[in-house]
Structure formats: C-alpha cells, structure tokens
Amino acid sequence: QVHLVESGGGLVQTGGSLRLSCAASTRLFSILDMGWYRHAPGKSRELVAAITSTGATNYAGSVKGRFTISRDNAKNTVYLQMSSLKPEDTDVYYCNINSPHLWPWGQGTQVNVSS
C-alpha cells in the first residue's frame, strides 16, 4: 500500500507564500502522474495542479499563475509552490496520483490564509 505524507502547510497572510511537499512510498513514482488536491469538510474536492511523469503541468483556473507544481523523482516527492495566496486558498491540501483510481489519502496539510 502506498503511503503519502504531506507537509509544509501553515498560516500566512494574504499575498504570502508556502511550499508544500509530498513524499510517496512507491518505487513507481517516476512513471506516475501526480496531483495536488484540496478539500475540507463540507467542501468539494478540487484538483488544483497536476504533473505528468514527463513534467508537463496543468492547473485549475483558480490557481493558475500563482501555484507551481514540480517533482523530484530521486526523492519520490512532489511539491506545490504557492504564491500570492488568497483567503479562498484556505483548505486542507493533499497529494495523490492523478488517476480515477486514487491511492488511500494521506493526512493532508492545512493551509490557512488570513485576510
């Protein structure tokens, strides 16, 4: 079973930045398409950023131009650089494979943006 461990969240002011990290315990990491999702209780889940095994990226319209997804295959880690943060970015952020068949979710990392 794959384990996902997210980190890097915290409390920032509007306009601030955070860098999230997610380590995945799988030897197949380098050939997998990965994504960053966000959802909190009572809210729908949103795929905010995705990166293919070859490094192509895609973003939700709400974060395009502000968030950057990247990966380090040697470390089995995917990152999300978040800039120009807004209060509406407040959420719990998770990483997972970008596929209809998701892995078990990690604990996520909480991002709080104060106005």
mmCIF file of C-alpha atoms in Angstrom:
data_model
loop_
_atom_site.group_PDB
_atom_site.id
_atom_site.type_symbol
_atom_site.label_atom_id
_atom_site.label_comp_id
_atom_site.label_asym_id
_atom_site.label_seq_id
_atom_site.Cartn_x
_atom_site.Cartn_y
_atom_site.Cartn_z
ATOM 1 C CA GLN A 1 0.000 0.000 0.000
ATOM 2 C CA VAL A 2 1.306 3.438 -0.936
ATOM 3 C CA HIS A 3 1.716 5.970 1.839
ATOM 4 C CA LEU A 4 1.540 9.685 1.164
ATOM 5 C CA VAL A 5 2.968 12.204 3.614
ATOM 6 C CA GLU A 6 2.192 15.880 3.046
ATOM 7 C CA SER A 7 3.919 18.746 4.828
ATOM 8 C CA GLY A 8 4.602 22.445 4.600
ATOM 9 C CA GLY A 9 1.247 23.971 5.398
ATOM 10 C CA GLY A 10 0.719 26.764 7.864
ATOM 11 C CA LEU A 11 -0.758 30.181 8.491
ATOM 12 C CA VAL A 12 0.151 33.027 6.183
ATOM 13 C CA GLN A 13 -1.227 36.445 5.382
ATOM 14 C CA THR A 14 -2.868 37.321 2.100
ATOM 15 C CA GLY A 15 -0.188 37.642 -0.562
ATOM 16 C CA GLY A 16 2.158 35.274 1.219
ATOM 17 C CA SER A 17 3.775 32.081 0.010
ATOM 18 C CA LEU A 18 4.102 28.480 1.100
ATOM 19 C CA ARG A 19 5.797 25.428 -0.317
ATOM 20 C CA LEU A 20 4.081 22.116 0.181
ATOM 21 C CA SER A 21 5.841 18.766 -0.093
ATOM 22 C CA CYS A 22 4.502 15.264 -0.505
ATOM 23 C CA ALA A 23 6.561 12.114 -0.211
ATOM 24 C CA ALA A 24 5.204 8.917 -1.735
ATOM 25 C CA SER A 25 6.324 5.447 -0.732
ATOM 26 C CA THR A 26 6.354 3.807 -4.127
ATOM 27 C CA ARG A 27 9.146 2.698 -6.450
ATOM 28 C CA LEU A 28 6.890 3.547 -9.374
ATOM 29 C CA PHE A 29 6.806 7.260 -8.539
ATOM 30 C CA SER A 30 8.809 8.390 -11.571
ATOM 31 C CA ILE A 31 6.341 6.906 -14.053
ATOM 32 C CA LEU A 32 3.208 8.192 -12.372
ATOM 33 C CA ASP A 33 1.177 11.308 -12.986
ATOM 34 C CA MET A 34 0.703 13.150 -9.705
ATOM 35 C CA GLY A 35 -1.629 15.839 -8.480
ATOM 36 C CA TRP A 36 -2.292 18.213 -5.619
ATOM 37 C CA TYR A 37 -5.860 18.319 -4.385
ATOM 38 C CA ARG A 38 -7.619 20.369 -1.813
ATOM 39 C CA HIS A 39 -10.745 19.782 0.150
ATOM 40 C CA ALA A 40 -12.042 20.499 3.597
ATOM 41 C CA PRO A 41 -15.102 19.120 5.380
ATOM 42 C CA GLY A 42 -18.246 20.340 3.680
ATOM 43 C CA LYS A 43 -16.422 21.384 0.522
ATOM 44 C CA SER A 44 -15.946 19.547 -2.759
ATOM 45 C CA ARG A 45 -12.553 18.148 -3.679
ATOM 46 C CA GLU A 46 -10.617 20.087 -6.276
ATOM 47 C CA LEU A 47 -7.597 19.044 -8.305
ATOM 48 C CA VAL A 48 -5.569 22.242 -8.213
ATOM 49 C CA ALA A 49 -2.401 21.139 -10.002
ATOM 50 C CA ALA A 50 -1.151 18.104 -11.871
ATOM 51 C CA ILE A 51 2.172 16.965 -13.249
ATOM 52 C CA THR A 52 2.791 14.106 -15.620
ATOM 53 C CA SER A 53 5.667 11.659 -15.416
ATOM 54 C CA THR A 54 7.433 13.717 -18.082
ATOM 55 C CA GLY A 55 6.945 17.003 -16.250
ATOM 56 C CA ALA A 56 4.043 18.539 -18.126
ATOM 57 C CA THR A 57 1.851 20.573 -15.797
ATOM 58 C CA ASN A 58 -1.749 21.696 -15.625
ATOM 59 C CA TYR A 59 -3.576 23.956 -13.197
ATOM 60 C CA ALA A 60 -7.058 24.796 -12.106
ATOM 61 C CA GLY A 61 -8.132 28.217 -13.250
ATOM 62 C CA SER A 62 -8.384 29.425 -9.678
ATOM 63 C CA VAL A 63 -4.651 28.935 -9.061
ATOM 64 C CA LYS A 64 -3.099 29.372 -12.496
ATOM 65 C CA GLY A 65 -0.257 31.858 -12.414
ATOM 66 C CA ARG A 66 0.045 31.612 -8.624
ATOM 67 C CA PHE A 67 0.846 27.950 -7.928
ATOM 68 C CA THR A 68 3.632 25.848 -9.397
ATOM 69 C CA ILE A 69 3.802 22.074 -9.190
ATOM 70 C CA SER A 70 7.097 20.251 -9.544
ATOM 71 C CA ARG A 71 8.589 16.886 -8.736
ATOM 72 C CA ASP A 72 11.845 15.268 -7.700
ATOM 73 C CA ASN A 73 11.796 11.651 -8.806
ATOM 74 C CA ALA A 74 15.005 10.862 -6.940
ATOM 75 C CA LYS A 75 13.202 11.758 -3.711
ATOM 76 C CA ASN A 76 9.769 10.393 -4.670
ATOM 77 C CA THR A 77 8.455 13.834 -3.827
ATOM 78 C CA VAL A 78 6.063 16.262 -5.451
ATOM 79 C CA TYR A 79 5.959 19.938 -4.488
ATOM 80 C CA LEU A 80 3.469 22.754 -4.693
ATOM 81 C CA GLN A 81 4.858 26.283 -4.579
ATOM 82 C CA MET A 82 2.027 28.589 -3.623
ATOM 83 C CA SER A 83 2.365 32.336 -4.078
ATOM 84 C CA SER A 84 0.053 35.339 -3.912
ATOM 85 C CA LEU A 85 -2.123 33.376 -1.538
ATOM 86 C CA LYS A 86 -5.713 34.421 -1.002
ATOM 87 C CA PRO A 87 -8.126 33.672 1.852
ATOM 88 C CA GLU A 88 -10.077 31.409 -0.515
ATOM 89 C CA ASP A 89 -6.997 29.184 -0.768
ATOM 90 C CA THR A 90 -7.570 28.169 2.848
ATOM 91 C CA ASP A 91 -8.089 24.417 2.779
ATOM 92 C CA VAL A 92 -6.523 21.060 3.504
ATOM 93 C CA TYR A 93 -4.129 20.091 0.736
ATOM 94 C CA TYR A 94 -3.412 16.520 -0.296
ATOM 95 C CA CYS A 95 -1.343 14.880 -2.973
ATOM 96 C CA ASN A 96 -2.312 11.735 -4.808
ATOM 97 C CA ILE A 97 -1.901 10.014 -8.102
ATOM 98 C CA ASN A 98 -3.718 11.828 -10.909
ATOM 99 C CA SER A 99 -5.971 8.968 -11.884
ATOM 100 C CA PRO A 100 -9.577 7.832 -11.455
ATOM 101 C CA HIS A 101 -8.188 5.156 -9.147
ATOM 102 C CA LEU A 102 -6.752 7.101 -6.233
ATOM 103 C CA TRP A 103 -4.477 5.806 -3.526
ATOM 104 C CA PRO A 104 -5.503 5.993 0.112
ATOM 105 C CA TRP A 105 -5.289 9.632 1.199
ATOM 106 C CA GLY A 106 -2.561 10.897 3.467
ATOM 107 C CA GLN A 107 -3.225 13.178 6.408
ATOM 108 C CA GLY A 108 -3.024 16.301 4.285
ATOM 109 C CA THR A 109 -1.539 19.618 5.289
ATOM 110 C CA GLN A 110 -3.615 22.573 6.425
ATOM 111 C CA VAL A 111 -3.170 25.925 4.732
ATOM 112 C CA ASN A 112 -4.733 28.980 6.350
ATOM 113 C CA VAL A 113 -4.591 32.359 4.653
ATOM 114 C CA SER A 114 -5.628 35.308 6.770
ATOM 115 C CA SER A 115 -7.100 38.456 5.288
#
